[in-house]
mmCIF file of C-alpha atoms in Angstrom:
data_model
loop_
_atom_site.group_PDB
_atom_site.id
_atom_site.type_symbol
_atom_site.label_atom_id
_atom_site.label_comp_id
_atom_site.label_asym_id
_atom_site.label_seq_id
_atom_site.Cartn_x
_atom_site.Cartn_y
_atom_site.Cartn_z
ATOM 1 C CA MET A 25 1.823 72.731 62.078
ATOM 2 C CA THR A 26 3.512 70.211 59.858
ATOM 3 C CA LYS A 27 7.232 70.392 59.146
ATOM 4 C CA TYR A 28 6.649 69.725 55.453
ATOM 5 C CA GLN A 29 3.934 72.072 54.234
ATOM 6 C CA GLN A 30 3.850 70.694 50.694
ATOM 7 C CA LEU A 31 3.631 66.996 51.604
ATOM 8 C CA LEU A 32 -0.134 66.686 52.072
ATOM 9 C CA PRO A 33 -1.116 68.901 49.096
ATOM 10 C CA LEU A 34 1.316 66.983 46.881
ATOM 11 C CA PHE A 35 -0.020 63.628 48.028
ATOM 12 C CA LEU A 36 -3.659 64.651 47.546
ATOM 13 C CA SER A 37 -2.952 65.950 44.048
ATOM 14 C CA TYR A 38 -1.110 62.752 43.130
ATOM 15 C CA VAL A 39 -3.729 60.288 44.351
ATOM 16 C CA LYS A 40 -6.542 62.084 42.526
ATOM 17 C CA GLU A 41 -4.942 61.118 39.213
ATOM 18 C CA ASN A 42 -5.837 57.664 37.930
ATOM 19 C CA THR A 43 -2.561 55.863 37.191
ATOM 20 C CA ARG A 44 -3.822 52.286 37.334
ATOM 21 C CA SER A 45 -1.692 49.834 35.366
ATOM 22 C CA ASP A 46 -3.025 47.163 32.994
ATOM 23 C CA GLU A 47 -1.584 43.649 32.958
ATOM 24 C CA ASN A 48 -3.136 42.964 29.541
ATOM 25 C CA SER A 49 -1.327 45.838 27.863
ATOM 26 C CA THR A 50 1.781 45.367 25.730
ATOM 27 C CA THR A 51 3.064 48.945 26.008
ATOM 28 C CA ILE A 52 5.612 50.476 28.399
ATOM 29 C CA PRO A 53 4.177 51.976 30.540
ATOM 30 C CA SER A 54 1.085 49.806 30.318
ATOM 31 C CA THR A 55 -1.318 52.776 30.355
ATOM 32 C CA GLU A 56 -1.221 56.245 28.816
ATOM 33 C CA ARG A 57 -2.456 57.741 32.093
ATOM 34 C CA GLN A 58 0.841 56.749 33.682
ATOM 35 C CA VAL A 59 2.739 58.510 30.897
ATOM 36 C CA ILE A 60 0.752 61.687 31.513
ATOM 37 C CA PHE A 61 1.476 61.560 35.232
ATOM 38 C CA LEU A 62 5.159 60.780 34.748
ATOM 39 C CA ASN A 63 5.569 63.776 32.478
ATOM 40 C CA LYS A 64 3.986 65.976 35.145
ATOM 41 C CA LEU A 65 6.663 64.729 37.519
ATOM 42 C CA VAL A 66 9.293 65.692 34.944
ATOM 43 C CA GLN A 67 8.020 69.264 35.022
ATOM 44 C CA GLN A 68 7.875 69.320 38.825
ATOM 45 C CA LEU A 69 11.468 68.092 39.064
ATOM 46 C CA LYS A 70 12.579 70.764 36.602
ATOM 47 C CA ASP A 71 10.672 73.408 38.557
ATOM 48 C CA LEU A 72 12.509 72.313 41.714
ATOM 49 C CA GLY A 73 15.792 72.865 39.894
ATOM 50 C CA LEU A 74 17.083 69.304 39.703
ATOM 51 C CA ALA A 75 19.672 68.300 37.113
ATOM 52 C CA GLU A 76 19.580 65.630 34.424
ATOM 53 C CA VAL A 77 15.774 65.409 34.491
ATOM 54 C CA LYS A 78 14.487 63.059 31.809
ATOM 55 C CA TYR A 79 11.747 60.646 30.866
ATOM 56 C CA ASN A 80 13.018 57.410 29.322
ATOM 57 C CA GLU A 81 10.489 56.232 26.736
ATOM 58 C CA THR A 82 12.140 52.805 26.598
ATOM 59 C CA ASN A 83 11.511 51.849 30.214
ATOM 60 C CA GLY A 84 8.991 54.440 31.404
ATOM 61 C CA TYR A 85 11.201 55.851 34.170
ATOM 62 C CA VAL A 86 11.599 59.482 35.139
ATOM 63 C CA THR A 87 15.035 60.109 36.630
ATOM 64 C CA ALA A 88 16.811 63.160 38.002
ATOM 65 C CA LEU A 89 19.887 64.201 39.991
ATOM 66 C CA LEU A 90 20.205 66.391 43.045
ATOM 67 C CA PRO A 91 23.937 67.214 42.917
ATOM 68 C CA SER A 92 26.118 66.953 45.980
ATOM 69 C CA ASN A 93 26.511 70.109 48.071
ATOM 70 C CA GLN A 94 29.912 69.200 49.495
ATOM 71 C CA ALA A 95 33.408 68.721 48.119
ATOM 72 C CA LYS A 96 33.949 65.314 49.706
ATOM 73 C CA LYS A 97 33.062 62.401 47.452
ATOM 74 C CA VAL A 98 30.573 59.966 49.001
ATOM 75 C CA PRO A 99 28.497 57.116 47.508
ATOM 76 C CA THR A 100 25.579 58.112 45.297
ATOM 77 C CA ILE A 101 22.189 57.092 46.719
ATOM 78 C CA GLY A 102 19.078 56.415 44.663
ATOM 79 C CA PHE A 103 15.516 56.791 45.914
ATOM 80 C CA LEU A 104 12.806 55.062 43.877
ATOM 81 C CA ALA A 105 9.002 54.885 43.868
ATOM 82 C CA HIS A 106 6.370 53.624 41.447
ATOM 83 C CA VAL A 107 3.477 55.673 40.114
ATOM 84 C CA ASP A 108 0.957 52.989 39.148
ATOM 85 C CA THR A 109 -1.835 51.734 41.366
ATOM 86 C CA ALA A 110 -3.254 48.251 41.788
ATOM 87 C CA ASP A 111 -6.118 46.385 40.159
ATOM 88 C CA PHE A 112 -8.996 48.172 41.903
ATOM 89 C CA ASN A 113 -11.167 51.131 40.939
ATOM 90 C CA ALA A 114 -8.960 54.222 40.649
ATOM 91 C CA GLU A 115 -11.362 56.530 38.824
ATOM 92 C CA GLY A 116 -12.664 59.523 40.742
ATOM 93 C CA ILE A 117 -10.535 59.072 43.855
ATOM 94 C CA SER A 118 -11.848 61.428 46.523
ATOM 95 C CA PRO A 119 -9.577 61.264 49.570
ATOM 96 C CA GLN A 120 -10.995 62.131 52.972
ATOM 97 C CA ILE A 121 -9.014 63.657 55.839
ATOM 98 C CA VAL A 122 -9.698 62.537 59.404
ATOM 99 C CA GLU A 123 -7.907 64.840 61.831
ATOM 100 C CA ASN A 124 -6.918 63.807 65.355
ATOM 101 C CA TYR A 125 -8.229 60.264 64.968
ATOM 102 C CA ASP A 126 -9.141 58.858 68.385
ATOM 103 C CA GLY A 127 -7.961 55.298 67.711
ATOM 104 C CA GLN A 128 -11.284 53.702 68.545
ATOM 105 C CA ALA A 129 -14.323 55.091 66.737
ATOM 106 C CA ILE A 130 -15.503 53.646 63.476
ATOM 107 C CA ILE A 131 -14.734 55.856 60.495
ATOM 108 C CA PRO A 132 -17.536 55.679 57.889
ATOM 109 C CA LEU A 133 -16.001 55.941 54.438
ATOM 110 C CA ASP A 134 -19.173 56.504 52.422
ATOM 111 C CA ALA A 135 -22.258 58.563 53.284
ATOM 112 C CA ALA A 136 -24.450 55.469 53.579
ATOM 113 C CA GLY A 137 -22.047 53.807 55.995
ATOM 114 C CA ASN A 138 -21.750 50.659 53.896
ATOM 115 C CA TYR A 139 -17.965 50.688 54.283
ATOM 116 C CA VAL A 140 -16.285 51.490 57.558
ATOM 117 C CA LEU A 141 -12.812 51.465 59.042
ATOM 118 C CA ASP A 142 -13.377 49.619 62.282
ATOM 119 C CA PRO A 143 -10.532 48.804 64.723
ATOM 120 C CA ALA A 144 -12.325 45.523 65.472
ATOM 121 C CA GLU A 145 -11.682 44.489 61.865
ATOM 122 C CA PHE A 146 -8.488 46.485 61.266
ATOM 123 C CA PRO A 147 -6.559 46.448 64.570
ATOM 124 C CA ALA A 148 -3.723 48.548 63.121
ATOM 125 C CA LEU A 149 -6.021 51.566 63.452
ATOM 126 C CA THR A 150 -5.376 51.575 67.193
ATOM 127 C CA HIS A 151 -1.778 52.636 66.496
ATOM 128 C CA TYR A 152 -2.903 55.925 64.989
ATOM 129 C CA ALA A 153 -4.602 57.735 67.855
ATOM 130 C CA GLY A 154 -4.025 61.467 67.435
ATOM 131 C CA HIS A 155 -2.871 61.131 63.827
ATOM 132 C CA THR A 156 -4.256 62.784 60.722
ATOM 133 C CA LEU A 157 -5.482 59.950 58.509
ATOM 134 C CA ILE A 158 -6.181 60.110 54.782
ATOM 135 C CA THR A 159 -8.782 57.556 53.691
ATOM 136 C CA THR A 160 -10.884 56.715 50.638
ATOM 137 C CA ASP A 161 -14.591 57.471 50.195
ATOM 138 C CA GLY A 162 -15.295 53.747 49.984
ATOM 139 C CA SER A 163 -15.626 53.584 46.196
ATOM 140 C CA THR A 164 -11.940 53.474 45.169
ATOM 141 C CA LEU A 165 -8.532 52.625 46.466
ATOM 142 C CA LEU A 166 -6.450 55.505 47.806
ATOM 143 C CA GLY A 167 -3.186 55.034 45.917
ATOM 144 C CA SER A 168 -0.857 55.427 48.886
ATOM 145 C CA ASP A 169 0.899 52.482 47.247
ATOM 146 C CA ASP A 170 2.954 54.205 46.006
ATOM 147 C CA LYS A 171 1.911 57.839 45.672
ATOM 148 C CA SER A 172 3.041 58.186 49.299
ATOM 149 C CA GLY A 173 6.557 57.262 48.233
ATOM 150 C CA VAL A 174 6.459 59.660 45.289
ATOM 151 C CA ALA A 175 5.249 62.537 47.476
ATOM 152 C CA GLU A 176 7.779 61.750 50.196
ATOM 153 C CA ILE A 177 10.727 61.720 47.799
ATOM 154 C CA MET A 178 9.593 64.961 46.154
ATOM 155 C CA THR A 179 9.139 66.574 49.570
ATOM 156 C CA ALA A 180 12.599 65.473 50.695
ATOM 157 C CA LEU A 181 14.155 66.951 47.555
ATOM 158 C CA ALA A 182 12.414 70.272 48.107
ATOM 159 C CA TYR A 183 13.494 70.335 51.744
ATOM 160 C CA LEU A 184 17.139 69.653 50.914
ATOM 161 C CA LEU A 185 17.134 72.414 48.305
ATOM 162 C CA ALA A 186 15.651 74.828 50.839
ATOM 163 C CA HIS A 187 18.138 73.762 53.566
ATOM 164 C CA PRO A 188 21.651 73.677 52.065
ATOM 165 C CA GLU A 189 23.075 73.385 55.583
ATOM 166 C CA ILE A 190 22.103 69.665 55.396
ATOM 167 C CA LYS A 191 25.099 68.118 53.684
ATOM 168 C CA HIS A 192 24.532 65.303 51.195
ATOM 169 C CA GLY A 193 26.206 63.587 48.298
ATOM 170 C CA ASP A 194 24.748 63.047 44.835
ATOM 171 C CA LEU A 195 21.156 61.840 45.104
ATOM 172 C CA LYS A 196 19.425 60.145 42.201
ATOM 173 C CA VAL A 197 15.653 59.760 42.087
ATOM 174 C CA GLY A 198 13.556 57.502 39.892
ATOM 175 C CA PHE A 199 9.811 57.232 39.388
ATOM 176 C CA GLY A 200 8.695 54.204 37.424
ATOM 177 C CA PRO A 201 5.581 52.476 36.040
ATOM 178 C CA ASP A 202 3.855 49.128 36.325
ATOM 179 C CA GLU A 203 5.171 47.801 39.627
ATOM 180 C CA GLU A 204 1.731 46.442 40.487
ATOM 181 C CA ILE A 205 1.701 44.172 37.423
ATOM 182 C CA GLY A 206 5.249 42.974 38.070
ATOM 183 C CA THR A 207 6.869 44.387 34.931
ATOM 184 C CA GLY A 208 7.875 47.929 35.901
ATOM 185 C CA ALA A 209 11.534 47.266 36.642
ATOM 186 C CA ASP A 210 12.122 44.811 33.799
ATOM 187 C CA LYS A 211 13.947 47.401 31.690
ATOM 188 C CA PHE A 212 15.303 49.621 34.449
ATOM 189 C CA ASP A 213 18.680 50.986 33.311
ATOM 190 C CA VAL A 214 21.044 50.530 36.253
ATOM 191 C CA ALA A 215 24.058 51.910 34.382
ATOM 192 C CA ASP A 216 22.221 55.061 33.321
ATOM 193 C CA PHE A 217 20.808 55.581 36.827
ATOM 194 C CA ASN A 218 24.407 55.539 38.057
ATOM 195 C CA ALA A 219 23.886 55.093 41.797
ATOM 196 C CA ASP A 220 25.994 53.022 44.178
ATOM 197 C CA PHE A 221 22.941 51.733 46.039
ATOM 198 C CA ALA A 222 19.278 52.666 46.301
ATOM 199 C CA TYR A 223 16.087 52.384 48.311
ATOM 200 C CA THR A 224 12.547 51.940 47.136
ATOM 201 C CA VAL A 225 10.170 54.009 49.265
ATOM 202 C CA ASP A 226 7.286 51.587 48.875
ATOM 203 C CA GLY A 227 6.697 49.884 52.221
ATOM 204 C CA GLY A 228 3.865 49.958 54.703
ATOM 205 C CA PRO A 229 3.722 51.110 58.336
ATOM 206 C CA GLU A 230 6.334 53.114 60.205
ATOM 207 C CA GLY A 231 9.652 51.354 60.644
ATOM 208 C CA GLN A 232 9.402 48.795 57.862
ATOM 209 C CA LEU A 233 12.834 48.093 56.412
ATOM 210 C CA GLU A 234 12.646 45.203 54.008
ATOM 211 C CA TYR A 235 15.495 43.341 52.396
ATOM 212 C CA GLU A 236 13.931 39.884 52.134
ATOM 213 C CA THR A 237 11.001 39.217 49.816
ATOM 214 C CA PHE A 238 9.132 36.330 48.299
ATOM 215 C CA SER A 239 10.412 34.590 45.212
ATOM 216 C CA ALA A 240 7.541 34.752 42.772
ATOM 217 C CA ALA A 241 6.051 33.068 39.735
ATOM 218 C CA ALA A 242 2.901 33.602 37.703
ATOM 219 C CA LEU A 243 0.739 30.712 36.509
ATOM 220 C CA GLU A 244 -1.830 30.681 33.723
ATOM 221 C CA VAL A 245 -4.003 27.574 33.309
ATOM 222 C CA THR A 246 -5.945 27.067 30.082
ATOM 223 C CA ILE A 247 -8.475 24.220 29.962
ATOM 224 C CA ALA A 248 -10.007 22.897 26.749
ATOM 225 C CA GLY A 249 -13.406 21.309 27.264
ATOM 226 C CA LYS A 250 -15.851 19.591 24.933
ATOM 227 C CA ASN A 251 -19.403 20.838 25.056
ATOM 228 C CA VAL A 252 -22.270 18.639 23.884
ATOM 229 C CA HIS A 253 -25.921 18.538 24.840
ATOM 230 C CA PRO A 254 -26.196 17.260 28.436
ATOM 231 C CA SER A 255 -28.799 14.693 27.377
ATOM 232 C CA THR A 256 -26.143 12.794 25.405
ATOM 233 C CA ALA A 257 -23.081 13.887 27.357
ATOM 234 C CA LYS A 258 -22.095 10.601 29.000
ATOM 235 C CA GLY A 259 -18.597 9.585 27.941
ATOM 236 C CA ILE A 260 -18.339 12.542 25.559
ATOM 237 C CA MET A 261 -18.588 15.858 27.417
ATOM 238 C CA VAL A 262 -15.471 17.345 28.975
ATOM 239 C CA ASN A 263 -16.499 20.127 31.348
ATOM 240 C CA ALA A 264 -13.664 22.675 31.441
ATOM 241 C CA LEU A 265 -15.149 24.282 34.549
ATOM 242 C CA GLN A 266 -15.127 20.983 36.428
ATOM 243 C CA LEU A 267 -11.518 20.351 35.409
ATOM 244 C CA GLY A 268 -10.687 23.794 36.753
ATOM 245 C CA ILE A 269 -12.335 22.966 40.051
ATOM 246 C CA ASP A 270 -10.424 19.697 40.163
ATOM 247 C CA PHE A 271 -7.170 21.550 39.500
ATOM 248 C CA GLN A 272 -7.809 24.005 42.315
ATOM 249 C CA ASN A 273 -8.841 21.242 44.718
ATOM 250 C CA ALA A 274 -5.641 19.307 43.983
ATOM 251 C CA LEU A 275 -3.520 22.185 45.320
ATOM 252 C CA PRO A 276 -2.758 22.165 49.066
ATOM 253 C CA ALA A 277 -5.872 23.633 50.690
ATOM 254 C CA ALA A 278 -3.965 25.245 53.553
ATOM 255 C CA GLU A 279 -1.368 26.924 51.327
ATOM 256 C CA VAL A 280 -3.364 29.999 50.366
ATOM 257 C CA PRO A 281 -2.842 33.628 51.460
ATOM 258 C CA GLU A 282 -5.738 33.633 53.918
ATOM 259 C CA LYS A 283 -4.290 30.653 55.787
ATOM 260 C CA THR A 284 -0.563 31.455 55.784
ATOM 261 C CA ASP A 285 1.764 33.983 57.369
ATOM 262 C CA GLY A 286 5.399 34.461 58.322
ATOM 263 C CA ARG A 287 7.674 32.520 56.011
ATOM 264 C CA GLU A 288 4.934 30.279 54.616
ATOM 265 C CA GLY A 289 4.405 30.379 50.857
ATOM 266 C CA PHE A 290 1.172 29.951 48.934
ATOM 267 C CA PHE A 291 -0.785 29.429 45.728
ATOM 268 C CA HIS A 292 -3.219 32.302 45.124
ATOM 269 C CA LEU A 293 -6.088 31.965 42.634
ATOM 270 C CA LEU A 294 -6.654 35.434 41.160
ATOM 271 C CA SER A 295 -9.316 34.690 38.570
ATOM 272 C CA PHE A 296 -11.359 31.791 37.196
ATOM 273 C CA ASN A 297 -13.418 32.402 34.068
ATOM 274 C CA GLY A 298 -14.981 30.241 31.438
ATOM 275 C CA THR A 299 -17.666 27.916 30.172
ATOM 276 C CA VAL A 300 -18.032 24.188 29.714
ATOM 277 C CA ASP A 301 -16.077 24.558 26.476
ATOM 278 C CA GLU A 302 -13.098 26.528 27.781
ATOM 279 C CA ALA A 303 -11.842 27.930 31.073
ATOM 280 C CA LYS A 304 -8.917 30.034 32.186
ATOM 281 C CA MET A 305 -7.399 30.378 35.633
ATOM 282 C CA SER A 306 -4.776 32.850 36.795
ATOM 283 C CA TYR A 307 -2.555 32.298 39.842
ATOM 284 C CA ILE A 308 0.439 33.747 41.602
ATOM 285 C CA ILE A 309 2.846 31.378 43.362
ATOM 286 C CA ARG A 310 5.009 32.569 46.250
ATOM 287 C CA ASP A 311 7.791 31.077 48.378
ATOM 288 C CA PHE A 312 10.709 32.612 50.261
ATOM 289 C CA GLU A 313 13.132 29.959 49.042
ATOM 290 C CA ARG A 314 14.138 29.523 45.397
ATOM 291 C CA ASP A 315 13.971 25.719 45.685
ATOM 292 C CA GLY A 316 10.595 26.032 47.423
ATOM 293 C CA LEU A 317 9.300 27.974 44.435
ATOM 294 C CA ALA A 318 10.661 25.245 42.154
ATOM 295 C CA ARG A 319 8.839 22.570 44.194
ATOM 296 C CA ARG A 320 5.576 24.456 43.907
ATOM 297 C CA LYS A 321 5.975 24.782 40.145
ATOM 298 C CA ALA A 322 6.751 21.077 39.898
ATOM 299 C CA LEU A 323 3.558 20.292 41.818
ATOM 300 C CA VAL A 324 1.567 22.322 39.299
ATOM 301 C CA GLU A 325 3.052 20.280 36.442
ATOM 302 C CA THR A 326 2.267 17.022 38.286
ATOM 303 C CA ILE A 327 -1.358 18.008 38.883
ATOM 304 C CA ALA A 328 -1.842 19.008 35.240
ATOM 305 C CA ALA A 329 -0.344 15.710 34.049
ATOM 306 C CA LYS A 330 -2.607 13.746 36.392
ATOM 307 C CA LEU A 331 -5.715 15.557 35.158
ATOM 308 C CA ASN A 332 -4.717 14.928 31.544
ATOM 309 C CA GLU A 333 -4.240 11.148 32.004
ATOM 310 C CA PRO A 334 -7.824 10.121 31.115
ATOM 311 C CA PHE A 335 -7.759 12.002 27.796
ATOM 312 C CA THR A 336 -6.209 11.151 24.453
ATOM 313 C CA GLN A 337 -5.043 14.751 24.146
ATOM 314 C CA PRO A 338 -4.017 17.171 26.909
ATOM 315 C CA ARG A 339 -6.936 19.247 28.183
ATOM 316 C CA VAL A 340 -5.119 21.178 30.903
ATOM 317 C CA GLN A 341 -2.267 23.398 29.733
ATOM 318 C CA VAL A 342 -0.131 25.330 32.228
ATOM 319 C CA LYS A 343 2.183 28.240 31.535
ATOM 320 C CA MET A 344 4.465 29.580 34.269
ATOM 321 C CA TYR A 345 7.114 32.263 34.384
ATOM 322 C CA ASP A 346 9.231 33.612 37.206
ATOM 323 C CA GLN A 347 8.523 37.220 38.211
ATOM 324 C CA TYR A 348 11.230 38.011 40.771
ATOM 325 C CA TYR A 349 13.399 36.367 43.416
ATOM 326 C CA ASN A 350 14.079 36.922 47.101
ATOM 327 C CA MET A 351 16.335 39.985 47.209
ATOM 328 C CA VAL A 352 18.147 38.658 50.297
ATOM 329 C CA GLU A 353 20.210 36.561 47.883
ATOM 330 C CA VAL A 354 21.828 39.862 46.855
ATOM 331 C CA MET A 355 21.393 41.937 49.996
ATOM 332 C CA LYS A 356 23.281 39.470 52.233
ATOM 333 C CA ASP A 357 26.444 40.798 50.582
ATOM 334 C CA HIS A 358 25.411 44.459 50.953
ATOM 335 C CA MET A 359 24.170 44.717 54.508
ATOM 336 C CA ASP A 360 25.944 48.061 54.885
ATOM 337 C CA VAL A 361 23.071 49.526 52.839
ATOM 338 C CA VAL A 362 20.560 48.103 55.312
ATOM 339 C CA GLU A 363 22.675 49.246 58.256
ATOM 340 C CA LEU A 364 22.670 52.844 56.970
ATOM 341 C CA ALA A 365 18.867 52.831 56.952
ATOM 342 C CA GLU A 366 18.851 51.230 60.419
ATOM 343 C CA ARG A 367 21.092 53.979 61.787
ATOM 344 C CA ALA A 368 18.887 56.647 60.229
ATOM 345 C CA MET A 369 15.742 55.211 61.794
ATOM 346 C CA VAL A 370 17.301 54.726 65.227
ATOM 347 C CA ALA A 371 18.610 58.302 65.164
ATOM 348 C CA LEU A 372 15.016 59.438 64.606
ATOM 349 C CA GLY A 373 13.591 57.285 67.372
ATOM 350 C CA ILE A 374 12.049 54.800 64.940
ATOM 351 C CA THR A 375 12.340 51.069 65.639
ATOM 352 C CA PRO A 376 13.286 49.213 62.428
ATOM 353 C CA ASP A 377 10.923 46.382 61.533
ATOM 354 C CA GLU A 378 12.877 43.945 59.371
ATOM 355 C CA GLU A 379 10.366 41.130 59.006
ATOM 356 C CA PRO A 380 10.486 39.461 55.579
ATOM 357 C CA VAL A 381 7.934 41.101 53.303
ATOM 358 C CA ARG A 382 5.195 38.798 52.047
ATOM 359 C CA GLY A 383 5.368 40.365 48.629
ATOM 360 C CA GLY A 384 7.895 42.021 46.389
ATOM 361 C CA THR A 385 9.055 45.425 45.259
ATOM 362 C CA ASP A 386 10.817 46.805 42.220
ATOM 363 C CA GLY A 387 13.895 46.533 44.414
ATOM 364 C CA SER A 388 13.662 42.747 44.133
ATOM 365 C CA LYS A 389 14.465 42.903 40.419
ATOM 366 C CA ILE A 390 16.752 45.921 40.593
ATOM 367 C CA SER A 391 18.918 44.292 43.265
ATOM 368 C CA PHE A 392 19.511 41.352 40.931
ATOM 369 C CA MET A 393 20.485 43.837 38.210
ATOM 370 C CA GLY A 394 23.440 44.924 40.328
ATOM 371 C CA LEU A 395 22.002 47.815 42.349
ATOM 372 C CA PRO A 396 21.317 46.780 45.971
ATOM 373 C CA THR A 397 17.866 48.210 46.737
ATOM 374 C CA PRO A 398 16.085 47.448 50.016
ATOM 375 C CA ASN A 399 12.656 48.917 50.752
ATOM 376 C CA LEU A 400 11.735 51.717 53.171
ATOM 377 C CA PHE A 401 8.328 52.360 54.713
ATOM 378 C CA ALA A 402 6.010 54.850 53.004
ATOM 379 C CA GLY A 403 3.095 54.588 55.452
ATOM 380 C CA GLY A 404 0.211 52.907 53.644
ATOM 381 C CA GLU A 405 -2.131 50.453 55.367
ATOM 382 C CA ASN A 406 -4.787 48.116 53.868
ATOM 383 C CA MET A 407 -3.340 48.764 50.425
ATOM 384 C CA HIS A 408 -5.003 47.841 47.110
ATOM 385 C CA GLY A 409 -8.621 48.398 48.125
ATOM 386 C CA ARG A 410 -11.356 50.644 49.480
ATOM 387 C CA TYR A 411 -10.131 50.328 53.089
ATOM 388 C CA GLU A 412 -6.722 51.818 52.331
ATOM 389 C CA PHE A 413 -5.504 54.639 54.540
ATOM 390 C CA VAL A 414 -2.289 56.428 55.461
ATOM 391 C CA SER A 415 -1.141 58.597 58.351
ATOM 392 C CA LEU A 416 0.236 62.024 57.521
ATOM 393 C CA GLN A 417 2.550 61.798 60.521
ATOM 394 C CA VAL A 418 4.032 58.521 59.288
ATOM 395 C CA MET A 419 4.533 60.014 55.834
ATOM 396 C CA GLU A 420 6.421 62.867 57.489
ATOM 397 C CA LYS A 421 8.621 60.334 59.279
ATOM 398 C CA ALA A 422 9.333 58.666 55.931
ATOM 399 C CA VAL A 423 10.605 62.034 54.674
ATOM 400 C CA ASP A 424 12.710 62.311 57.836
ATOM 401 C CA VAL A 425 14.283 58.925 57.071
ATOM 402 C CA ILE A 426 15.156 59.909 53.490
ATOM 403 C CA LEU A 427 16.806 63.083 54.781
ATOM 404 C CA LYS A 428 18.665 61.291 57.582
ATOM 405 C CA ILE A 429 19.988 58.573 55.249
ATOM 406 C CA SER A 430 21.279 61.291 52.913
ATOM 407 C CA GLU A 431 22.867 63.167 55.822
ATOM 408 C CA LEU A 432 24.516 60.130 57.420
ATOM 409 C CA ASN A 433 25.870 58.997 54.075
ATOM 410 C CA ALA A 434 27.568 62.381 53.694
ATOM 411 C CA GLN A 435 29.410 61.894 56.978
#
C-alpha cells in the first residue's frame, strides 16, 4: 500500500488534460488549455485550505502559501513546477499502469506492438524491477514532465496538512506555464512570491539534484531564394533549400545532440521548411560556458556572411536571442540551498546525482532574478515522446524529499 494514496490518482487526472504549450502564440500562457488547468489547481489549493491562493493573469502563475506551523522564524522555501507539456501529441493521453515490472520484458505500448519499451533500447528500464510504472499507449507523450512535479508538490502539501506533527516554516508553491517553449518564467514575480530560496521539482530519475545547466540561445534562419524555370536557371536561380543545406553542413558535424554528452555543447536543428523561393530553419544552441555560447553564435554569423558573399544582397538572414544562462553562475554563491537538498536525500537513503543537466529549467531564469532555485528530481524518463514513463515509487520518493527539505529547514 502506498504512503500517499492521492498521488497516483492526482497524477493520472493531471496527465489526461492536454496542456501543451505553443511557441507560435503571443499570449501568456501560450494556450487557453493551460489557463483552464491552472484554474483547476487554484480550486484544489483552496480546497486543501492553503492561504493566499491566486492566479496571476500577467505571468500565468498560480501561487499559494502553506503557513508555518511553528513559532520559530525560518527561511521561506518555494516549490515550483510547470504545467505545460512539450511539442508532441498530447491529445487523448491514455496512461497505462504496469505493476511489479520485472526489469527485463518488453512492454508493448500499443495493441499492435508497433511501439515497445525494451531494455535493450532503453537500459534505464533495468533500474525499475518491482516498480509500478506509468507509461503511454504509444500515441502520445505522458506528461510526467512536469505533471509529476505538480502532483508531488500537491501531495506533499496535503500530507503536511494532515500531519501537523511535521514542523515546517512558511512554504510557497508556484505552478507556471510555458516552460517547454522557454518563456514561462520570463515574467515570474520574485518579489510577490516572497521566498528566500526555491526548488523546481522538474528533474528526471531518482536522486537528480541539478544546479548547473546549459546556457542557451535560439536561432532562426530565413533564406530568400530566387525561383525561375530550371531550363533557364543557370546564373539566375538561387535555391533557398540548397543554401539551407549548405548552412547546416557548415556547422560542426560532430556538435549535435546525438553525438555529444557530458559538458559538450551543440547546435540542434529543430525544423527545416521551405521551397526553392524561401526556406526557414529553426535551431537551439547550447553550451555550458557563457563565452562558449558566444563563440557558437559568432560562428553562425560567420557562416551566414560567407554564404552571402556571392550575392549582391544578403540571402541568408539569422536572428538569435539568448534564452537562459547556466544557473551555476548564481548557485555558486548559494550552495547552502543545494546542501539542504543533499542532506534531505541522504537522510532518506537517496544518493544525490549532481551531474550538470544537459538542458534548462525555469530555475535557470528565476535564479538570475534573485531567487536561488536548483532542480529536484520528479521521476520522469524518456520525456517529450511516446516512450515516456515514470515510476510511482520514485514519485513517492520525490514527495519524501519535499517533506524532508521542509522538515530540515525548520530545524
